Coordinates of C-alpha atoms in Angstrom, one line a residue:
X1 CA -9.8 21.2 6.0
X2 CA -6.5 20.0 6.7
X3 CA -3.4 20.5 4.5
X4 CA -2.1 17.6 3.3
X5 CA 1.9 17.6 4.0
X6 CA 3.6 15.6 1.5
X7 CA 7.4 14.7 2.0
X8 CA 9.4 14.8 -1.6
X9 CA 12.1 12.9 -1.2
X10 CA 14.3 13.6 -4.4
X11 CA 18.1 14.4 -5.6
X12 CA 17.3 16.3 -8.2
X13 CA 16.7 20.1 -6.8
X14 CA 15.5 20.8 -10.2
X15 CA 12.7 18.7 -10.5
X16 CA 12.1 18.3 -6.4
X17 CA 11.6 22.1 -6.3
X18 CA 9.2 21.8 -9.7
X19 CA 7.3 19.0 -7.8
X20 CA 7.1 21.8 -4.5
X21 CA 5.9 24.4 -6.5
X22 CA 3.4 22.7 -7.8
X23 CA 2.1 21.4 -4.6
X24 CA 2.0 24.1 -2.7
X25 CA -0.2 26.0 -5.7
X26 CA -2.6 23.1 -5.4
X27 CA -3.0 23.9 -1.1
X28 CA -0.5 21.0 0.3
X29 CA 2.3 21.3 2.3
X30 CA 5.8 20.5 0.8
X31 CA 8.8 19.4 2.4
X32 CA 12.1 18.6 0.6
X33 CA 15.0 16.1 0.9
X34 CA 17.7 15.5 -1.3
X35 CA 18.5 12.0 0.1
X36 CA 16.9 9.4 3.0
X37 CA 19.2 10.9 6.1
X38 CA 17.2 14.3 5.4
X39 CA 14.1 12.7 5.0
X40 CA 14.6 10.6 8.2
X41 CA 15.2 13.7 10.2
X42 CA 11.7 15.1 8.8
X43 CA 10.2 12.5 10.0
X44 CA 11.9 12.2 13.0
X45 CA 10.5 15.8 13.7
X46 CA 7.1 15.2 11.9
X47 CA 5.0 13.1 10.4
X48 CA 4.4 13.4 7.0
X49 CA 0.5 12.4 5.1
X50 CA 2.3 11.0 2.3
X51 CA 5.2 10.3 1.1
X52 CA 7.0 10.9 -2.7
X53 CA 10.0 8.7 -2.9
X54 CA 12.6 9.1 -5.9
X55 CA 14.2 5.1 -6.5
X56 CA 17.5 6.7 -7.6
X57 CA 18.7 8.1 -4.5
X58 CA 22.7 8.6 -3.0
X59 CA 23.2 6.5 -0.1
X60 CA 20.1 4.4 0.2
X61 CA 17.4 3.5 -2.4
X62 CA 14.1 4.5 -2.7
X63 CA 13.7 0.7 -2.2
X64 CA 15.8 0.1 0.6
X65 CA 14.1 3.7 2.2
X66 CA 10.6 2.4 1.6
X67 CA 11.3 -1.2 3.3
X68 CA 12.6 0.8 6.6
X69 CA 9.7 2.9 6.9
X70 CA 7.4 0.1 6.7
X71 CA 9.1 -2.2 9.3
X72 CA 9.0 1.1 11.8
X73 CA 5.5 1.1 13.2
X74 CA 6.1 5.0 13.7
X75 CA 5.7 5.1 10.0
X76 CA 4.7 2.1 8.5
X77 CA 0.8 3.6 7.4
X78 CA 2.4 6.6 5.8
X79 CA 1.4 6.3 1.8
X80 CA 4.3 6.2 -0.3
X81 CA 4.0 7.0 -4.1
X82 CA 7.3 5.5 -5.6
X83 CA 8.8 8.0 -8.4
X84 CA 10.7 5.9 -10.8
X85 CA 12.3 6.1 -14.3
X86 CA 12.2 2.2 -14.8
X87 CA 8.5 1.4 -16.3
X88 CA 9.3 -2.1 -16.4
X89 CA 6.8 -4.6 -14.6
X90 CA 9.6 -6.4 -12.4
X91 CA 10.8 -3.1 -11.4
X92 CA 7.3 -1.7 -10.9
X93 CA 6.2 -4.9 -8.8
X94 CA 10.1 -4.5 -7.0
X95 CA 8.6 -1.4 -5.5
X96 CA 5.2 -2.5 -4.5
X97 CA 7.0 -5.7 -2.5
X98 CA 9.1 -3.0 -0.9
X99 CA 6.2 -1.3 1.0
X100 CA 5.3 1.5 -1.8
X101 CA 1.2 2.0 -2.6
X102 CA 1.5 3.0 -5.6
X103 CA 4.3 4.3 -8.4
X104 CA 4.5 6.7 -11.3
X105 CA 7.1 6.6 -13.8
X106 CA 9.3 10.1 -15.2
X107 CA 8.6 12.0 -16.9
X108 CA 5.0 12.9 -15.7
X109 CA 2.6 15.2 -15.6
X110 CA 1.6 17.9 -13.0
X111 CA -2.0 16.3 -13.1
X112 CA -1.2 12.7 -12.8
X113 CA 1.1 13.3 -10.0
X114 CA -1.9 15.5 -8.5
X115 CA -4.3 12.9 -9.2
X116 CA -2.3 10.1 -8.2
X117 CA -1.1 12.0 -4.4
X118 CA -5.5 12.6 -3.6
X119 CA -6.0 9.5 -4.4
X120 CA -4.0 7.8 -1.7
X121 CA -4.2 10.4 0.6
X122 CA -8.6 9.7 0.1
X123 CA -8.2 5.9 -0.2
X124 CA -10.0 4.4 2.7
X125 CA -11.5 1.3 2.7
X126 CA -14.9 1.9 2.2
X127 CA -15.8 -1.6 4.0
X128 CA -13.9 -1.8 7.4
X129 CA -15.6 -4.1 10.1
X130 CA -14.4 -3.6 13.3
X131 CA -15.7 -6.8 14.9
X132 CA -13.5 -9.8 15.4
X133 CA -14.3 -12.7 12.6
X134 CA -13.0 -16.0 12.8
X135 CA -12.7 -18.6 9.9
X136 CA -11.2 -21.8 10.0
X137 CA -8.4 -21.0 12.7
X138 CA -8.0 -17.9 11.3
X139 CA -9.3 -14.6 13.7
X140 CA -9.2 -11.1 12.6
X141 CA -10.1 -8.2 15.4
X142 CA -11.1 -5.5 13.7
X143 CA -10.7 -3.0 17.0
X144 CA -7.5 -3.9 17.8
X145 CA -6.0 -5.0 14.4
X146 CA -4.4 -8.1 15.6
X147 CA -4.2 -11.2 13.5
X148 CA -3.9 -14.9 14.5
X149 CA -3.8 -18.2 13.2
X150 CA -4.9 -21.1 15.7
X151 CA -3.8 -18.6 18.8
X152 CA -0.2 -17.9 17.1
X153 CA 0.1 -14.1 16.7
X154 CA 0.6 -12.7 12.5
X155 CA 1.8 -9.3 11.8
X156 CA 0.5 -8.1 8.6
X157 CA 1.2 -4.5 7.1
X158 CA -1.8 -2.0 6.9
X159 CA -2.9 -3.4 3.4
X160 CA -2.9 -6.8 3.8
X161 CA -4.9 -5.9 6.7
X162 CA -7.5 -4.5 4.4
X163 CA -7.6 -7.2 2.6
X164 CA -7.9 -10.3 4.6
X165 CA -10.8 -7.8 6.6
X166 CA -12.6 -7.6 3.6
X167 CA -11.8 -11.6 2.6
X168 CA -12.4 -12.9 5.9
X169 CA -15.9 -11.1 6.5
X170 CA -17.0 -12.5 2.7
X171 CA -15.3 -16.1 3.1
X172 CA -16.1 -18.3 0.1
X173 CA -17.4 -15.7 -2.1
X174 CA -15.4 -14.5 -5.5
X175 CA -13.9 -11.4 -5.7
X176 CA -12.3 -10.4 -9.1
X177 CA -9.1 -7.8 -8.9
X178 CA -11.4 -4.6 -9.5
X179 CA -14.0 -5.6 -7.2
X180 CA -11.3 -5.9 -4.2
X181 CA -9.7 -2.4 -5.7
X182 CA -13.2 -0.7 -5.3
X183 CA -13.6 -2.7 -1.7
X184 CA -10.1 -2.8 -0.4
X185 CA -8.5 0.4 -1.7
X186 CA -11.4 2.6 -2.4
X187 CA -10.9 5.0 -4.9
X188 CA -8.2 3.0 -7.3
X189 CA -7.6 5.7 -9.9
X190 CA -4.7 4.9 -11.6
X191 CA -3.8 1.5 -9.0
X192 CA -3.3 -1.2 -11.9
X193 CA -5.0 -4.7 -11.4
X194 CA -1.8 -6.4 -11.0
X195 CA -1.0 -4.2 -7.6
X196 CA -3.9 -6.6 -6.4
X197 CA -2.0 -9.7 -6.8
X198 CA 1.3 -8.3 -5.5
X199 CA -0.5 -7.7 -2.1
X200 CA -2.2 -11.0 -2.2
X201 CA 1.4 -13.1 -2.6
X202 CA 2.3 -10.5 0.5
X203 CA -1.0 -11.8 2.7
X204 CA -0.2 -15.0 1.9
X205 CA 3.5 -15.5 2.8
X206 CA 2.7 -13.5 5.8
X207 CA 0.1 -15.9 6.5
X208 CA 2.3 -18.6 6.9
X209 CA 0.5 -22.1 6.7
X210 CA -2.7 -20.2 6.8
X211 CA -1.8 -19.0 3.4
X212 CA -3.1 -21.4 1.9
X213 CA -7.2 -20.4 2.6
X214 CA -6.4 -17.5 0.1
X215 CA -7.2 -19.1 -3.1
X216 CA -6.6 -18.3 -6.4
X217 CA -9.5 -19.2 -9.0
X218 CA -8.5 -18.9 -11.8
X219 CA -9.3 -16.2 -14.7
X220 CA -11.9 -15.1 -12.5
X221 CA -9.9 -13.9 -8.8
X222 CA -9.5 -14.6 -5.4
X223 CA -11.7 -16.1 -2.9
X224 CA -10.9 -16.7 1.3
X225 CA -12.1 -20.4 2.3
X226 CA -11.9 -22.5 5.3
X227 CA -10.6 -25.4 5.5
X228 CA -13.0 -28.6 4.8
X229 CA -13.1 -31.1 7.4
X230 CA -13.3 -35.1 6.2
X231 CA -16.5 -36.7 7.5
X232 CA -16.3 -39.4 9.7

């Protein structure tokens, strides 16, 4: 089985070596930076399977760090598991529009930060066609994981991917927040609800004008429908 190789990316050597100790007693791999030019030359040299990414960093931001690596296609699938102090919502939903997969708030536990590291290191989407589906003038090629709306190219990052995959291939059905956690991210321990709708408002404004077959219904979800066209 291979060992997962985390990259800790945190000032603090107190609580970046406590976080190392205790992953390499549970089998991973860990590797240490005190700020994002170390951790860029990690991954310069290799690629982490995750990564754990302090907000309060010197020089750059955990935020600013986690919307670099997600606009370089080198590194843009890498988890990232946002380690933050702030607990407020805005805050929490400022790192999830930066790029981050998840987040878990100081002080923590051992376990939760365990638990939390498996779970996006197993979270696959259980239901991944890899045909091409078309609706409306939306197409989705599963193969090749290019996007386009009526033959104009849309880049979309590896979750809103997911998403419209599993929204495209069951247009104009329902799906509530958990049921697209279960479908979408797989196993969601921990991932709150509103993660769901942060990543939807992402699909959509990448979608441009085709955002709008992403609709909301309300107290219920989210369902993907094609456009109606007027008779006669």
């Amino acid at each position: 089985m291979k060992i997962a190789r985390v990259l800790v990316v945190e000032d603090e050597p107190a609580i970046a070596e406590l976080i190392g100790v205790n992953l390499r007693h549970h089998g991973m791999l860990a590797v240490l930076a005190g700020d994002g030019e170390a951790a860029q030359a990690h991954l310069d040299e290799v690629l982490p399977d995750v990564i754990l990414l302090d907000w309060m960093l010197p020089g750059q931001s955990g935020i600013q760090l986690a919307r670099r690596w997600r606009a370089d296609a080198r590194t843009k699938t890498i988890p990232i598991l946002m380690l933050t102090a702030r607990g407020d919502e805005p805050d929490k939903i400022a790192g999830l529009d930066a790029g981050a997969d998840d987040y878990i708030t100081k002080p923590f536990s051992t376990q939760e930060l365990l638990a939390r590291i498996r779970a996006v290191l197993r979270r696959r989407a259980p239901e991944q066609a890899s045909d091409v589906v078309r609706v409306g003038g939306l197409q989705l090629d599963g193969a090749t994981h290019r996007v386009s709306f009526n033959d104009q190219a849309i880049k979309l990052g590896p979750t809103e991917f997911k998403l419209l995959n599993y929204l495209m291939h069951h247009a104009e059905r329902v799906h509530s927040r958990s049921q697209l956690l279960d479908r979408v991210w797989g196993d969601h321990v921990f991932i709150e609800e509103r993660t769901v709708d942060v990543h939807v408002k992402r699909l959509r404004e990448a979608l441009g004008e085709a955002g709008v077959l992403v609709e909301t219904v309300r107290g219920v979800g989210y369902r993907l429908t094609a456009p109606h066209t007027p008779k006669g």
